[in-house]
Tab-separated table of C-alpha atoms in Angstrom:
chain	number	residue	atom	x	y	z
A	1	UNK	CA	5.629	37.275	14.399
A	2	UNK	CA	2.410	37.035	16.456
A	3	UNK	CA	-0.681	34.875	15.902
A	4	UNK	CA	-3.197	37.077	14.245
A	5	UNK	CA	-6.620	37.841	15.845
A	6	UNK	CA	-9.525	35.950	15.263
A	7	UNK	CA	-11.615	38.487	13.662
A	8	UNK	CA	-13.561	36.592	11.254
A	9	UNK	CA	-11.001	36.951	8.452
A	10	UNK	CA	-10.669	33.757	6.127
A	11	UNK	CA	-6.867	34.440	5.600
A	12	UNK	CA	-5.195	31.614	6.281
A	13	UNK	CA	-2.290	32.471	9.468
A	14	UNK	CA	0.432	31.407	6.771
A	15	UNK	CA	-0.573	33.649	4.040
A	16	UNK	CA	-0.673	36.799	6.662
A	17	UNK	CA	2.591	35.858	8.048
A	18	UNK	CA	3.824	35.451	4.492
A	19	UNK	CA	2.142	39.032	3.368
A	20	UNK	CA	3.948	40.797	6.114
A	21	UNK	CA	7.439	39.137	5.629
A	22	UNK	CA	7.571	40.056	2.189
A	23	UNK	CA	6.078	43.667	2.525
A	24	UNK	CA	9.014	43.922	5.106
A	25	UNK	CA	11.497	42.542	2.838
A	26	UNK	CA	10.119	44.813	-0.307
A	27	UNK	CA	10.429	47.654	2.401
A	28	UNK	CA	14.307	46.745	3.227
A	29	UNK	CA	15.136	46.506	-0.274
A	30	UNK	CA	14.180	50.376	-1.196
A	31	UNK	CA	17.121	52.159	-2.228
A	32	UNK	CA	17.726	55.289	0.100
A	33	UNK	CA	19.790	58.115	-1.504
A	34	UNK	CA	22.064	60.080	1.502
A	35	UNK	CA	21.562	63.476	2.122
A	36	UNK	CA	23.020	66.883	0.662
A	37	UNK	CA	24.580	67.128	4.132
A	38	UNK	CA	25.842	63.152	4.178
A	39	UNK	CA	27.419	63.785	0.766
A	40	UNK	CA	29.164	66.947	1.853
A	41	UNK	CA	30.488	65.531	5.181
A	42	UNK	CA	31.531	62.463	3.208
A	43	UNK	CA	33.516	64.218	1.019
A	44	UNK	CA	34.755	66.827	3.348
A	45	UNK	CA	36.611	63.424	4.906
A	46	UNK	CA	37.524	62.100	1.773
A	47	UNK	CA	39.705	64.905	1.150
A	48	UNK	CA	40.912	65.674	4.969
A	49	UNK	CA	42.393	62.176	4.760
A	50	UNK	CA	43.641	62.661	1.216
A	51	UNK	CA	45.420	65.440	2.852
A	52	UNK	CA	46.559	63.625	5.829
A	53	UNK	CA	44.442	65.179	8.255
A	54	UNK	CA	42.830	62.748	10.008
A	55	UNK	CA	40.026	63.753	11.906
A	56	UNK	CA	39.638	64.116	15.807
A	57	UNK	CA	39.566	61.050	17.869
A	58	UNK	CA	41.762	58.814	15.305
A	59	UNK	CA	43.088	55.953	17.124
A	60	UNK	CA	42.035	57.050	20.300
A	61	UNK	CA	39.565	54.474	20.577
A	62	UNK	CA	35.702	54.403	20.772
A	63	UNK	CA	33.367	55.887	23.123
A	64	UNK	CA	33.282	53.130	25.560
A	65	UNK	CA	36.714	53.639	26.672
A	66	UNK	CA	36.096	57.654	26.889
A	67	UNK	CA	33.517	56.203	29.232
A	68	UNK	CA	36.292	54.625	31.445
A	69	UNK	CA	34.546	51.096	30.773
A	70	UNK	CA	31.068	51.838	31.949
A	71	UNK	CA	29.316	49.836	29.189
A	72	UNK	CA	25.259	49.879	30.303
A	73	UNK	CA	24.079	53.711	29.615
A	74	UNK	CA	21.206	52.194	31.923
A	75	UNK	CA	20.716	49.000	33.312
A	76	UNK	CA	17.111	47.814	33.792
A	77	UNK	CA	17.005	46.206	36.950
A	78	UNK	CA	13.997	44.098	38.124
A	79	UNK	CA	11.461	45.938	35.728
A	80	UNK	CA	9.178	43.493	35.686
A	81	UNK	CA	8.998	40.696	38.935
A	82	UNK	CA	6.802	38.649	40.265
A	83	UNK	CA	3.585	36.659	39.547
A	84	UNK	CA	0.644	36.580	41.597
A	85	UNK	CA	-1.473	33.207	42.092
A	86	UNK	CA	-4.578	34.985	41.058
A	87	UNK	CA	-3.253	36.385	38.043
A	88	UNK	CA	-1.423	32.884	36.997
A	89	UNK	CA	-4.820	31.103	37.679
A	90	UNK	CA	-7.102	33.675	35.294
A	91	UNK	CA	-4.960	33.429	32.297
A	92	UNK	CA	-6.845	30.034	31.583
A	93	UNK	CA	-10.075	32.079	31.064
A	94	UNK	CA	-8.527	34.024	27.765
A	95	UNK	CA	-8.934	33.165	23.950
A	96	UNK	CA	-7.196	30.296	22.934
A	97	UNK	CA	-4.352	31.021	20.225
A	98	UNK	CA	-5.062	30.537	16.908
A	99	UNK	CA	-4.011	27.135	15.085
A	100	UNK	CA	-2.579	27.305	11.885
A	101	UNK	CA	-4.918	26.182	9.124
A	102	UNK	CA	-8.053	27.283	11.163
A	103	UNK	CA	-8.349	30.961	11.393
A	104	UNK	CA	-11.346	31.045	13.720
A	105	UNK	CA	-9.469	29.142	16.450
A	106	UNK	CA	-11.740	26.079	17.003
A	107	UNK	CA	-9.272	23.503	16.842
A	108	UNK	CA	-8.513	21.959	20.558
A	109	UNK	CA	-5.810	22.192	21.818
A	110	UNK	CA	-2.961	19.396	20.384
A	111	UNK	CA	-2.453	16.369	22.864
A	112	UNK	CA	0.460	15.999	25.257
A	113	UNK	CA	3.613	15.180	23.775
A	114	UNK	CA	2.376	17.419	20.041
A	115	UNK	CA	4.420	20.042	19.361
A	116	UNK	CA	2.742	22.897	18.043
A	117	UNK	CA	3.587	24.229	14.416
A	118	UNK	CA	6.849	26.441	14.749
A	119	UNK	CA	6.553	30.264	13.806
A	120	UNK	CA	8.751	31.550	11.294
A	121	UNK	CA	11.914	33.265	12.581
A	122	UNK	CA	11.190	37.128	13.707
A	123	UNK	CA	12.262	39.906	11.135
A	124	UNK	CA	10.640	42.517	12.550
A	125	UNK	CA	8.987	44.115	15.908
A	126	UNK	CA	5.854	42.859	16.288
A	127	UNK	CA	3.155	45.158	16.634
A	128	UNK	CA	1.478	43.387	19.380
A	129	UNK	CA	1.592	41.041	22.177
A	130	UNK	CA	1.061	37.361	21.045
A	131	UNK	CA	-2.185	35.943	21.251
A	132	UNK	CA	-3.702	33.672	24.475
A	133	UNK	CA	-2.356	30.472	24.152
A	134	UNK	CA	-4.107	27.169	24.685
A	135	UNK	CA	-5.529	26.897	28.089
A	136	UNK	CA	-3.690	23.763	29.092
A	137	UNK	CA	-1.555	23.378	32.141
A	138	UNK	CA	2.100	22.551	31.632
A	139	UNK	CA	3.827	19.271	32.538
A	140	UNK	CA	7.396	17.633	32.751
A	141	UNK	CA	6.258	16.238	29.285
A	142	UNK	CA	5.235	19.225	27.569
A	143	UNK	CA	6.270	22.126	29.665
A	144	UNK	CA	5.227	24.868	27.172
A	145	UNK	CA	1.758	24.065	26.962
A	146	UNK	CA	-0.407	27.478	27.694
A	147	UNK	CA	2.211	29.416	26.632
A	148	UNK	CA	3.103	31.221	23.177
A	149	UNK	CA	6.629	30.188	23.809
A	150	UNK	CA	5.466	26.714	22.495
A	151	UNK	CA	5.754	27.568	18.778
A	152	UNK	CA	8.937	29.606	19.286
A	153	UNK	CA	11.894	28.079	18.327
A	154	UNK	CA	14.527	25.796	20.635
A	155	UNK	CA	17.432	27.228	22.129
A	156	UNK	CA	20.574	28.629	19.886
A	157	UNK	CA	18.106	28.028	16.759
A	158	UNK	CA	15.848	30.934	17.711
A	159	UNK	CA	18.769	33.168	17.529
A	160	UNK	CA	19.161	33.287	13.893
A	161	UNK	CA	21.687	36.025	12.274
A	162	UNK	CA	20.840	38.565	9.765
A	163	UNK	CA	23.252	38.252	6.308
A	164	UNK	CA	26.498	40.023	7.037
A	165	UNK	CA	27.295	43.246	4.574
A	166	UNK	CA	30.259	45.662	4.529
A	167	UNK	CA	29.622	48.424	6.649
A	168	UNK	CA	32.302	51.652	6.470
A	169	UNK	CA	35.564	50.392	6.553
A	170	UNK	CA	34.822	47.324	8.200
A	171	UNK	CA	34.757	44.018	5.614
A	172	UNK	CA	31.684	42.009	5.440
A	173	UNK	CA	33.770	39.258	7.229
A	174	UNK	CA	34.465	41.332	10.031
A	175	UNK	CA	30.718	42.578	10.607
A	176	UNK	CA	30.222	38.613	10.522
A	177	UNK	CA	32.309	38.076	13.464
A	178	UNK	CA	30.624	40.957	14.929
A	179	UNK	CA	27.549	39.216	14.593
A	180	UNK	CA	28.917	35.786	15.658
A	181	UNK	CA	30.567	37.094	19.046
A	182	UNK	CA	27.116	38.742	20.094
A	183	UNK	CA	25.485	35.459	19.214
A	184	UNK	CA	28.456	33.422	21.362
A	185	UNK	CA	28.008	36.157	24.212
A	186	UNK	CA	23.730	35.669	24.224
A	187	UNK	CA	24.301	31.789	24.481
A	188	UNK	CA	26.767	31.483	26.784
A	189	UNK	CA	24.688	33.703	29.264
A	190	UNK	CA	21.182	32.700	29.219
A	191	UNK	CA	21.491	29.318	27.314
A	192	UNK	CA	24.224	27.509	28.821
A	193	UNK	CA	23.324	24.651	31.084
A	194	UNK	CA	26.342	25.387	33.512
A	195	UNK	CA	25.711	29.629	33.542
A	196	UNK	CA	22.229	27.987	34.096
A	197	UNK	CA	22.549	26.444	37.388
A	198	UNK	CA	24.599	29.628	38.978
A	199	UNK	CA	28.334	28.651	37.397
A	200	UNK	CA	30.684	31.482	35.990
A	201	UNK	CA	30.007	32.099	32.342
A	202	UNK	CA	33.663	32.055	31.323
A	203	UNK	CA	32.774	32.264	27.503
A	204	UNK	CA	30.791	35.185	27.835
A	205	UNK	CA	32.930	36.873	30.067
A	206	UNK	CA	35.948	36.048	28.283
A	207	UNK	CA	34.238	37.700	24.895
A	208	UNK	CA	34.128	41.358	26.652
A	209	UNK	CA	36.771	44.046	25.579
A	210	UNK	CA	39.396	43.696	28.309
A	211	UNK	CA	39.468	47.596	28.317
A	212	UNK	CA	35.757	47.569	29.916
A	213	UNK	CA	37.512	47.345	33.678
A	214	UNK	CA	34.168	48.920	35.298
A	215	UNK	CA	32.185	46.358	33.509
A	216	UNK	CA	34.208	43.477	34.135
A	217	UNK	CA	34.789	44.517	37.797
A	218	UNK	CA	31.025	44.751	38.113
A	219	UNK	CA	30.625	41.605	36.878
A	220	UNK	CA	33.133	40.230	38.535
A	221	UNK	CA	32.039	41.507	41.851
A	222	UNK	CA	28.013	40.293	40.914
A	223	UNK	CA	29.033	37.046	40.736
A	224	UNK	CA	31.555	36.725	43.613
A	225	UNK	CA	29.146	38.492	46.060
A	226	UNK	CA	26.230	39.494	44.146
A	227	UNK	CA	24.146	42.495	46.125
A	228	UNK	CA	21.409	44.949	44.835
A	229	UNK	CA	24.157	47.193	43.292
A	230	UNK	CA	26.107	44.183	42.282
A	231	UNK	CA	23.446	42.036	40.618
A	232	UNK	CA	24.819	39.044	37.785
A	233	UNK	CA	21.135	39.003	36.497
A	234	UNK	CA	21.411	42.349	34.990
A	235	UNK	CA	23.357	40.607	32.362
A	236	UNK	CA	22.890	36.412	32.755
A	237	UNK	CA	20.552	33.852	33.488
A	238	UNK	CA	20.767	31.533	36.423
A	239	UNK	CA	19.189	29.459	39.306
A	240	UNK	CA	19.895	28.284	42.415
A	241	UNK	CA	20.426	24.109	41.582
A	242	UNK	CA	19.390	23.560	45.112
A	243	UNK	CA	15.685	24.996	44.481
A	244	UNK	CA	14.669	24.130	40.960
A	245	UNK	CA	16.092	22.859	37.901
A	246	UNK	CA	15.062	23.167	34.348
A	247	UNK	CA	11.926	21.103	33.151
A	248	UNK	CA	13.694	18.896	30.568
A	249	UNK	CA	16.567	20.407	27.950
A	250	UNK	CA	14.916	22.926	26.293
A	251	UNK	CA	14.905	26.523	26.565
A	252	UNK	CA	12.316	28.648	24.123
A	253	UNK	CA	13.979	31.699	22.382
A	254	UNK	CA	12.432	34.426	20.270
A	255	UNK	CA	13.822	37.605	18.920
A	256	UNK	CA	16.265	39.451	16.643
A	257	UNK	CA	19.643	40.677	15.771
A	258	UNK	CA	20.351	43.879	13.649
A	259	UNK	CA	23.396	45.870	12.814
A	260	UNK	CA	24.518	49.640	12.267
A	261	UNK	CA	27.238	51.341	11.548
A	262	UNK	CA	28.442	53.201	14.951
A	263	UNK	CA	30.053	56.827	15.061
A	264	UNK	CA	33.727	55.444	15.704
A	265	UNK	CA	34.457	53.016	12.575
A	266	UNK	CA	32.725	50.316	13.884
A	267	UNK	CA	29.445	48.242	13.458
A	268	UNK	CA	26.790	48.035	16.069
A	269	UNK	CA	24.808	45.245	16.822
A	270	UNK	CA	22.048	44.857	18.777
A	271	UNK	CA	20.173	41.600	20.111
A	272	UNK	CA	16.597	41.614	21.096
A	273	UNK	CA	15.641	38.385	22.772
A	274	UNK	CA	13.227	36.521	24.783
A	275	UNK	CA	14.429	33.572	26.757
A	276	UNK	CA	11.218	31.025	28.480
A	277	UNK	CA	12.476	28.673	31.102
A	278	UNK	CA	10.405	25.875	32.338
A	279	UNK	CA	11.531	25.274	35.797
A	280	UNK	CA	10.198	22.412	38.178
A	281	UNK	CA	11.369	21.917	42.104
A	282	UNK	CA	13.281	18.830	43.555
A	283	UNK	CA	10.593	15.843	44.244
A	284	UNK	CA	7.832	17.516	42.149
A	285	UNK	CA	6.372	17.616	38.766
A	286	UNK	CA	4.602	20.831	39.011
A	287	UNK	CA	5.990	23.289	36.100
A	288	UNK	CA	6.714	27.258	36.302
A	289	UNK	CA	8.003	29.353	33.784
A	290	UNK	CA	10.600	32.131	34.156
A	291	UNK	CA	10.410	34.732	31.020
A	292	UNK	CA	13.790	36.947	30.561
A	293	UNK	CA	13.759	39.593	27.601
A	294	UNK	CA	17.124	41.361	27.193
A	295	UNK	CA	18.247	43.495	24.598
A	296	UNK	CA	22.030	43.870	24.532
A	297	UNK	CA	24.410	46.557	22.357
A	298	UNK	CA	27.597	45.081	21.236
A	299	UNK	CA	30.285	47.024	19.274
A	300	UNK	CA	32.860	45.911	17.094
A	301	UNK	CA	35.342	48.361	15.934
A	302	UNK	CA	37.980	48.536	13.277
A	303	UNK	CA	41.173	47.072	14.701
A	304	UNK	CA	43.107	49.327	12.092
A	305	UNK	CA	41.629	52.746	13.390
A	306	UNK	CA	41.138	52.423	17.217
A	307	UNK	CA	42.894	50.313	20.236
A	308	UNK	CA	40.881	47.625	20.597
A	309	UNK	CA	41.700	43.881	21.490
A	310	UNK	CA	41.128	41.890	18.379
A	311	UNK	CA	38.599	38.953	18.744
A	312	UNK	CA	36.758	41.003	21.478
A	313	UNK	CA	33.511	42.608	21.508
A	314	UNK	CA	32.349	46.239	23.525
A	315	UNK	CA	28.973	45.881	24.992
A	316	UNK	CA	27.176	49.744	25.390
A	317	UNK	CA	24.076	48.552	26.758
A	318	UNK	CA	22.373	45.248	28.698
A	319	UNK	CA	18.917	46.011	29.585
A	320	UNK	CA	16.433	43.208	30.762
A	321	UNK	CA	12.977	42.635	31.841
A	322	UNK	CA	12.226	39.374	34.242
A	323	UNK	CA	8.902	37.815	35.198
A	324	UNK	CA	8.156	35.684	37.538
A	325	UNK	CA	11.082	35.681	39.832
A	326	UNK	CA	10.670	36.766	43.591
A	327	UNK	CA	10.954	40.626	44.226
A	328	UNK	CA	14.055	42.748	46.101
A	329	UNK	CA	15.693	38.911	46.171
A	330	UNK	CA	19.727	39.958	45.538
A	331	UNK	CA	20.934	36.719	45.953
A	332	UNK	CA	22.479	36.550	41.872
A	333	UNK	CA	19.399	33.684	41.366
A	334	UNK	CA	15.958	33.957	39.944
A	335	UNK	CA	13.511	32.869	41.904
A	336	UNK	CA	10.328	31.510	39.979
A	337	UNK	CA	7.124	31.369	41.482
A	338	UNK	CA	4.808	28.080	41.606
A	339	UNK	CA	1.153	28.035	42.152
A	340	UNK	CA	1.344	26.110	44.887
A	341	UNK	CA	3.753	27.623	46.909
A	342	UNK	CA	3.194	30.926	49.248
A	343	UNK	CA	4.632	33.846	47.587
A	344	UNK	CA	8.203	34.759	48.351
A	345	UNK	CA	10.060	37.837	48.503
A	346	UNK	CA	8.505	41.305	48.600
A	347	UNK	CA	4.906	41.291	47.393
A	348	UNK	CA	4.516	43.362	44.146
A	349	UNK	CA	3.690	46.900	43.813
A	350	UNK	CA	3.974	47.844	40.007
A	351	UNK	CA	1.687	47.804	37.657
A	352	UNK	CA	0.573	43.934	35.777
A	353	UNK	CA	2.980	43.566	32.496
A	354	UNK	CA	2.762	40.794	29.745
A	355	UNK	CA	6.359	38.934	29.773
A	356	UNK	CA	5.568	37.383	25.840
A	357	UNK	CA	5.002	41.142	24.596
A	358	UNK	CA	7.889	42.068	22.539
A	359	UNK	CA	6.186	44.914	20.786
A	360	UNK	CA	7.160	47.347	23.582
A	361	UNK	CA	10.911	48.856	23.210
A	362	UNK	CA	12.850	48.815	26.509
A	363	UNK	CA	14.291	52.063	25.743
A	364	UNK	CA	11.077	53.845	27.683
A	365	UNK	CA	11.728	54.549	31.167
A	366	UNK	CA	10.896	51.745	33.589
A	367	UNK	CA	8.445	51.913	35.740
A	368	UNK	CA	9.298	51.752	39.501
A	369	UNK	CA	8.771	48.988	42.009
A	370	UNK	CA	8.675	45.235	41.186
A	371	UNK	CA	5.257	44.651	38.723
A	372	UNK	CA	3.421	41.500	38.188
A	373	UNK	CA	2.985	39.386	35.025
A	374	UNK	CA	-0.481	38.971	33.283
A	375	UNK	CA	0.855	35.225	32.490
A	376	UNK	CA	3.562	33.061	32.762
């Protein structure tokens, strides 16, 4: 849920957010009658199974096996990278974000050490980017000052699972397992301290279906010897410990997880999350932030119908959009730009993008070149 613009309305933010959430729940609960074609196909398959005529593909393995383990239909590499000093400074001139209980946005920003009121969990795609945050300079004590992420959840608390329900032949318990394993994959790949300082993400790798050999080989090569075609940042968040470290122990997280029936007696889980990392250099208290949005699709197939490894999930898609990291550097680490330092990497050549904007779909064709972020 994004901040409502200051348009003179007398409706408090809390009331507006509750109204939108109630409307979404009402829409989601509306009954949907299957189409005539769906009823016909369902009846035909039921009759086939009763006669012992199994449908094509039965027990031959799901679609990701047919692709010889190629997990990502499309990997977005470096769609949004880099930040110019001028843009980073210019953000302080933008409108302060609204404070709950102050619909006109006139309240002064909270003092250092005072946390802003947290946002409710995201339950649907936002319709716009969040409003500008208060023009405060981040510090080690308050590393998310001046960022919309200051009101986001901390780390794992921001990965809220939807309520599991039965999907096709999969029980509620099996769907819950798919959700939990996808969450575990996200946590180890983007929040685990060892992964962030460049260590091998063993837990995340161990969750992936072993039959996805092409994907696992690509990730193994990327972690061992990264280059442009084998980039671990396509799935994992990693920083060079000799260059930077987290400012504190909190990474801000916002997003949502959904699920639907797959095509092969399976449930497909979509995780769409943005992670905000506050960073400092050794011997300095200046704080810079790197923002990464990741969209990951995983699949959990019915082990009674397909040849799958129990307890593992297949990765169907992994896309990312990265804000504030050096352009065209493929050493396996993210390299944030600090205001006081000279730019590193290639000059940005792509469009300017707001890394906090979660209203746009990453499935759209990515812009060419390394872009510039409007704020961090």
